[in-house]
Amino acid sequence: MSSKKHLRATTPTVRRVPTQRPGPAGGKRDQNRLRRLTQLCDAGLAEFLERGIEAVTVDEIARAAGTAKGNFYRYVEDKRDLVDALIAPLRAAFDDAMDRCEGATDAATDVSGLNTAYMTLALDLLKLFADHRDLVRLYLQEARVPGGGARAPVADLERHVTARTIALTKVAHEHQLLGKIPPEVSALAVIGATERLVLAHLRDGLLANEAQIATSLVRMVMEGIAG
Amino acid sequence: MSSKKHLRATTPTVRRVPTQRPGPAGGKRDQNRLRRLTQLCDAGLAEFLERGIEAVTVDEIARAAGTAKGNFYRYVEDKRDLVDALIAPLRAAFDDAMDRCEGATDAATDVSGLNTAYMTLALDLLKLFADHRDLVRLYLQEARVPGGGARAPVADLERHVTARTIALTKVAHEHQLLGKIPPEVSALAVIGATERLVLAHLRDGLLANEAQIATSLVRMVMEGIAG
DNA sequence: CCAAAACGTGACCGTTCAGTCACCTTAATT
DNA sequence: AATTAAGGTGACTGAACGGTCACGTTTTGG
């Protein structure tokens, strides 16, 4: 057949990711693997926040995670894949909150039911910000740049967030809750205001008092800037 | 002395930028030079908007401007310098508007004088957006990413805008125009809402009706989302 | 205990890119 | 018209980086 050296017992293609003996879920193999992946994610996230996704090299991430570059590719396809893994939980948390709100608005029979639904959403999002501070910051820092290469998952999420928020606002608009302002406009204005405040808090350390940001924002949304 | 070939008649250092015969301002030399610089700026801006500042190479900019890479460096130090040249007019226009507004608030003797000052600022900024559409879009797309390398001028401008806007808002706050909301919070909320709307308009082609965006925004700032 | 899968490594390869340089052409100035 | 600065070019260099590979080590399932 082939020469004695380099004979490949199993599959001909080079396997980067384990497929034959991944071990039982929750077993030692699984644990180790998850730990390394987490280290890579954490290291990547820290670097991305500091210098931007695009500027960070695979080698830097691997070293910061305490391993070698070659090993990086055993856990993840490339930098974009790592960003994907990073962003996925954020997207999931956002969808959870939105799903819950949509369920509540669908079930609501009167205006006050709608308002509770929106207040619940606000609280859910507040919790989301608290639970995923660094991820939210990464999203805010990177979302607006054209999504080529590794930034694509972030840009995707931005479109997703925009679309779902506008859709939700249209419901409010149909129930006459928004006066003459087009739903797209009010949706984007609220998103924009919220995101800018959260960014100032997370990135610049401005506005240390989180509760005050939240209540001020709600007040401004309800009554305008002079509230 | 030296060999006949390659003798350097004048200065020993390689000159990239003309210093000895730049020609009179407005003269032909000056015109040509300005034209090329403009081509490079235009080409760079277009590429930056499409794929992000970081991803664009010097060679691409030069080719898009219809010239060779080597020539790029005769007009500009490097990519960062080009971004600097692009951003400078935007910064200048912003400062003009803010200076005018500060002058008006200083001169104002009553609340209505302050309000006119702020409305004038809003109109000035509206004009700024119209006069520098692509530059504003570039700013919005790139401002939040950590400012390493070529993106530094944009990140600088973001800090500048934030600082001046907050300072201006503090004046309003001292005149009791903002109720209980801290001036930093209202300033950032308004910036955020405005920027998000402008970005949707410029980048995504959403919200085609500019006048409606503007009036809606003013209404929301004044009366809240339900205006 | 042992075979082999998974893990880990860093040298290596091919590509890309910023910045330079020697040479050529154009045109402004005297 | 002659001189020479300025404009223009693309090949070249060195550095950086993504991704691979051959090899060594560890872990585990049987």
PDB file of C-alpha atoms in Angstrom, chain B residues 37-189:
ATOM      1  CA  LEU B  37      -4.426  64.657  -2.750  1.00  0.00           C
ATOM      2  CA  THR B  38      -8.143  64.972  -3.251  1.00  0.00           C
ATOM      3  CA  GLN B  39      -8.173  61.877  -5.465  1.00  0.00           C
ATOM      4  CA  LEU B  40      -6.339  59.943  -2.785  1.00  0.00           C
ATOM      5  CA  CYS B  41      -8.709  61.174  -0.102  1.00  0.00           C
ATOM      6  CA  ASP B  42     -11.769  60.353  -2.161  1.00  0.00           C
ATOM      7  CA  ALA B  43     -10.507  56.910  -3.093  1.00  0.00           C
ATOM      8  CA  GLY B  44      -9.493  56.199   0.498  1.00  0.00           C
ATOM      9  CA  LEU B  45     -12.816  57.347   1.874  1.00  0.00           C
ATOM     10  CA  ALA B  46     -14.754  55.153  -0.539  1.00  0.00           C
ATOM     11  CA  GLU B  47     -12.692  52.080   0.354  1.00  0.00           C
ATOM     12  CA  PHE B  48     -12.816  52.800   4.075  1.00  0.00           C
ATOM     13  CA  LEU B  49     -16.590  53.042   4.012  1.00  0.00           C
ATOM     14  CA  GLU B  50     -16.905  49.784   2.145  1.00  0.00           C
ATOM     15  CA  ARG B  51     -14.514  47.580   4.071  1.00  0.00           C
ATOM     16  CA  GLY B  52     -13.331  49.463   7.139  1.00  0.00           C
ATOM     17  CA  ILE B  53     -10.200  51.550   7.593  1.00  0.00           C
ATOM     18  CA  GLU B  54      -8.092  48.728   8.947  1.00  0.00           C
ATOM     19  CA  ALA B  55      -8.761  46.289   6.111  1.00  0.00           C
ATOM     20  CA  VAL B  56      -7.832  48.680   3.292  1.00  0.00           C
ATOM     21  CA  THR B  57      -4.255  48.619   2.014  1.00  0.00           C
ATOM     22  CA  VAL B  58      -2.197  51.527   0.772  1.00  0.00           C
ATOM     23  CA  ASP B  59      -1.835  49.849  -2.590  1.00  0.00           C
ATOM     24  CA  GLU B  60      -5.600  49.606  -2.999  1.00  0.00           C
ATOM     25  CA  ILE B  61      -6.071  53.269  -2.215  1.00  0.00           C
ATOM     26  CA  ALA B  62      -3.374  54.273  -4.658  1.00  0.00           C
ATOM     27  CA  ARG B  63      -4.806  52.139  -7.462  1.00  0.00           C
ATOM     28  CA  ALA B  64      -8.324  53.349  -6.786  1.00  0.00           C
ATOM     29  CA  ALA B  65      -6.973  56.881  -7.053  1.00  0.00           C
ATOM     30  CA  GLY B  66      -5.419  55.982 -10.386  1.00  0.00           C
ATOM     31  CA  THR B  67      -1.787  56.089  -9.360  1.00  0.00           C
ATOM     32  CA  ALA B  68       0.995  53.891  -7.995  1.00  0.00           C
ATOM     33  CA  LYS B  69       1.766  53.015  -4.400  1.00  0.00           C
ATOM     34  CA  GLY B  70       5.084  54.813  -4.377  1.00  0.00           C
ATOM     35  CA  ASN B  71       3.334  58.023  -5.282  1.00  0.00           C
ATOM     36  CA  PHE B  72       0.964  57.685  -2.344  1.00  0.00           C
ATOM     37  CA  TYR B  73       3.866  58.444  -0.029  1.00  0.00           C
ATOM     38  CA  ARG B  74       4.642  61.660  -1.830  1.00  0.00           C
ATOM     39  CA  TYR B  75       1.382  63.119  -0.658  1.00  0.00           C
ATOM     40  CA  VAL B  76       0.858  61.600   2.721  1.00  0.00           C
ATOM     41  CA  GLU B  77       2.943  59.996   5.470  1.00  0.00           C
ATOM     42  CA  ASP B  78       0.933  56.818   5.728  1.00  0.00           C
ATOM     43  CA  LYS B  79      -2.643  55.580   6.031  1.00  0.00           C
ATOM     44  CA  ARG B  80      -3.125  57.243   9.369  1.00  0.00           C
ATOM     45  CA  ASP B  81      -2.065  60.567   7.915  1.00  0.00           C
ATOM     46  CA  LEU B  82      -4.630  60.158   5.168  1.00  0.00           C
ATOM     47  CA  VAL B  83      -7.340  59.490   7.736  1.00  0.00           C
ATOM     48  CA  ASP B  84      -6.145  62.569   9.560  1.00  0.00           C
ATOM     49  CA  ALA B  85      -6.512  64.654   6.437  1.00  0.00           C
ATOM     50  CA  LEU B  86      -9.982  63.213   5.903  1.00  0.00           C
ATOM     51  CA  ILE B  87     -11.208  63.798   9.422  1.00  0.00           C
ATOM     52  CA  ALA B  88      -9.785  67.281   9.918  1.00  0.00           C
ATOM     53  CA  PRO B  89     -12.537  69.175   8.043  1.00  0.00           C
ATOM     54  CA  LEU B  90     -15.189  67.274   9.962  1.00  0.00           C
ATOM     55  CA  ARG B  91     -13.608  68.227  13.238  1.00  0.00           C
ATOM     56  CA  ALA B  92     -13.329  71.818  12.097  1.00  0.00           C
ATOM     57  CA  ALA B  93     -16.984  71.975  11.074  1.00  0.00           C
ATOM     58  CA  PHE B  94     -18.045  70.482  14.384  1.00  0.00           C
ATOM     59  CA  ASP B  95     -15.947  72.970  16.301  1.00  0.00           C
ATOM     60  CA  ASP B  96     -17.412  75.845  14.313  1.00  0.00           C
ATOM     61  CA  ALA B  97     -20.922  74.798  15.242  1.00  0.00           C
ATOM     62  CA  MET B  98     -20.032  74.310  18.870  1.00  0.00           C
ATOM     63  CA  ASP B  99     -18.152  77.596  19.077  1.00  0.00           C
ATOM     64  CA  ARG B 100     -21.131  79.415  17.656  1.00  0.00           C
ATOM     65  CA  CYS B 101     -23.444  77.767  20.148  1.00  0.00           C
ATOM     66  CA  GLU B 102     -21.160  78.507  23.085  1.00  0.00           C
ATOM     67  CA  GLY B 103     -20.955  82.123  22.015  1.00  0.00           C
ATOM     68  CA  ALA B 104     -24.736  82.291  21.915  1.00  0.00           C
ATOM     69  CA  THR B 105     -25.215  80.632  25.307  1.00  0.00           C
ATOM     70  CA  ASP B 106     -22.660  82.968  26.844  1.00  0.00           C
ATOM     71  CA  ALA B 107     -24.456  85.967  25.407  1.00  0.00           C
ATOM     72  CA  ALA B 108     -27.918  84.714  26.326  1.00  0.00           C
ATOM     73  CA  THR B 109     -29.635  86.513  29.182  1.00  0.00           C
ATOM     74  CA  ASP B 110     -32.750  84.399  29.556  1.00  0.00           C
ATOM     75  CA  VAL B 111     -34.015  80.867  28.943  1.00  0.00           C
ATOM     76  CA  SER B 112     -35.458  81.644  25.538  1.00  0.00           C
ATOM     77  CA  GLY B 113     -32.040  82.902  24.473  1.00  0.00           C
ATOM     78  CA  LEU B 114     -30.565  79.565  25.498  1.00  0.00           C
ATOM     79  CA  ASN B 115     -33.216  77.670  23.606  1.00  0.00           C
ATOM     80  CA  THR B 116     -32.528  79.589  20.424  1.00  0.00           C
ATOM     81  CA  ALA B 117     -28.854  78.817  20.854  1.00  0.00           C
ATOM     82  CA  TYR B 118     -29.616  75.097  21.062  1.00  0.00           C
ATOM     83  CA  MET B 119     -31.952  75.160  18.116  1.00  0.00           C
ATOM     84  CA  THR B 120     -29.326  76.966  16.078  1.00  0.00           C
ATOM     85  CA  LEU B 121     -26.844  74.279  17.040  1.00  0.00           C
ATOM     86  CA  ALA B 122     -29.266  71.602  15.889  1.00  0.00           C
ATOM     87  CA  LEU B 123     -29.607  73.326  12.522  1.00  0.00           C
ATOM     88  CA  ASP B 124     -25.852  73.786  12.212  1.00  0.00           C
ATOM     89  CA  LEU B 125     -25.342  70.105  12.866  1.00  0.00           C
ATOM     90  CA  LEU B 126     -28.007  69.209  10.349  1.00  0.00           C
ATOM     91  CA  LYS B 127     -26.098  71.222   7.797  1.00  0.00           C
ATOM     92  CA  LEU B 128     -22.889  69.525   8.874  1.00  0.00           C
ATOM     93  CA  PHE B 129     -24.436  66.100   8.232  1.00  0.00           C
ATOM     94  CA  ALA B 130     -25.603  67.212   4.816  1.00  0.00           C
ATOM     95  CA  ASP B 131     -22.275  68.791   3.869  1.00  0.00           C
ATOM     96  CA  HIS B 132     -20.139  65.858   4.961  1.00  0.00           C
ATOM     97  CA  ARG B 133     -22.290  62.788   4.506  1.00  0.00           C
ATOM     98  CA  ASP B 134     -19.549  60.284   3.790  1.00  0.00           C
ATOM     99  CA  LEU B 135     -17.206  61.673   6.411  1.00  0.00           C
ATOM    100  CA  VAL B 136     -19.922  61.527   9.028  1.00  0.00           C
ATOM    101  CA  ARG B 137     -20.637  57.974   8.025  1.00  0.00           C
ATOM    102  CA  LEU B 138     -16.968  57.073   8.297  1.00  0.00           C
ATOM    103  CA  TYR B 139     -16.869  58.622  11.726  1.00  0.00           C
ATOM    104  CA  LEU B 140     -19.940  56.745  12.858  1.00  0.00           C
ATOM    105  CA  GLN B 141     -18.678  53.433  11.539  1.00  0.00           C
ATOM    106  CA  GLU B 142     -15.200  53.633  12.999  1.00  0.00           C
ATOM    107  CA  ALA B 143     -15.340  55.807  16.080  1.00  0.00           C
ATOM    108  CA  ARG B 144     -15.976  53.147  18.695  1.00  0.00           C
ATOM    109  CA  VAL B 145     -13.213  50.711  17.861  1.00  0.00           C
ATOM    110  CA  PRO B 146     -10.070  51.143  19.982  1.00  0.00           C
ATOM    111  CA  GLY B 147      -7.983  53.682  18.131  1.00  0.00           C
ATOM    112  CA  GLY B 148      -4.768  51.913  17.250  1.00  0.00           C
ATOM    113  CA  GLY B 149      -2.812  52.928  14.170  1.00  0.00           C
ATOM    114  CA  ALA B 150      -4.761  54.476  11.350  1.00  0.00           C
ATOM    115  CA  ARG B 151      -8.011  54.762  13.288  1.00  0.00           C
ATOM    116  CA  ALA B 152      -6.522  57.026  15.928  1.00  0.00           C
ATOM    117  CA  PRO B 153      -7.784  60.317  14.430  1.00  0.00           C
ATOM    118  CA  VAL B 154     -11.341  58.997  14.435  1.00  0.00           C
ATOM    119  CA  ALA B 155     -11.128  57.816  18.023  1.00  0.00           C
ATOM    120  CA  ASP B 156      -9.687  61.193  18.947  1.00  0.00           C
ATOM    121  CA  LEU B 157     -12.585  62.965  17.374  1.00  0.00           C
ATOM    122  CA  GLU B 158     -15.029  60.796  19.288  1.00  0.00           C
ATOM    123  CA  ARG B 159     -13.492  61.831  22.597  1.00  0.00           C
ATOM    124  CA  HIS B 160     -13.524  65.425  21.443  1.00  0.00           C
ATOM    125  CA  VAL B 161     -17.194  65.332  20.459  1.00  0.00           C
ATOM    126  CA  THR B 162     -18.162  63.653  23.695  1.00  0.00           C
ATOM    127  CA  ALA B 163     -16.246  66.107  25.834  1.00  0.00           C
ATOM    128  CA  ARG B 164     -17.570  69.230  24.143  1.00  0.00           C
ATOM    129  CA  THR B 165     -21.140  68.000  24.099  1.00  0.00           C
ATOM    130  CA  ILE B 166     -21.057  67.150  27.780  1.00  0.00           C
ATOM    131  CA  ALA B 167     -19.544  70.528  28.575  1.00  0.00           C
ATOM    132  CA  LEU B 168     -22.307  72.254  26.666  1.00  0.00           C
ATOM    133  CA  THR B 169     -24.963  70.203  28.372  1.00  0.00           C
ATOM    134  CA  LYS B 170     -23.601  71.146  31.764  1.00  0.00           C
ATOM    135  CA  VAL B 171     -24.353  74.758  30.953  1.00  0.00           C
ATOM    136  CA  ALA B 172     -27.956  73.826  30.242  1.00  0.00           C
ATOM    137  CA  HIS B 173     -28.054  71.867  33.453  1.00  0.00           C
ATOM    138  CA  GLU B 174     -26.797  74.808  35.489  1.00  0.00           C
ATOM    139  CA  HIS B 175     -29.646  76.831  34.071  1.00  0.00           C
ATOM    140  CA  GLN B 176     -32.115  74.242  35.395  1.00  0.00           C
ATOM    141  CA  LEU B 177     -33.181  73.137  31.954  1.00  0.00           C
ATOM    142  CA  LEU B 178     -32.698  69.437  32.528  1.00  0.00           C
ATOM    143  CA  GLY B 179     -34.640  68.464  35.618  1.00  0.00           C
ATOM    144  CA  LYS B 180     -33.106  65.675  37.628  1.00  0.00           C
ATOM    145  CA  ILE B 181     -31.199  64.034  34.817  1.00  0.00           C
ATOM    146  CA  PRO B 182     -27.416  64.360  35.108  1.00  0.00           C
ATOM    147  CA  PRO B 183     -26.001  66.347  32.200  1.00  0.00           C
ATOM    148  CA  GLU B 184     -23.559  63.586  31.200  1.00  0.00           C
ATOM    149  CA  VAL B 185     -26.439  61.165  30.866  1.00  0.00           C
ATOM    150  CA  SER B 186     -28.685  63.409  28.805  1.00  0.00           C
ATOM    151  CA  ALA B 187     -25.776  64.499  26.623  1.00  0.00           C
ATOM    152  CA  LEU B 188     -24.771  60.940  25.816  1.00  0.00           C
ATOM    153  CA  ALA B 189     -28.357  59.841  25.283  1.00  0.00           C
TER     154      ALA B 189
END
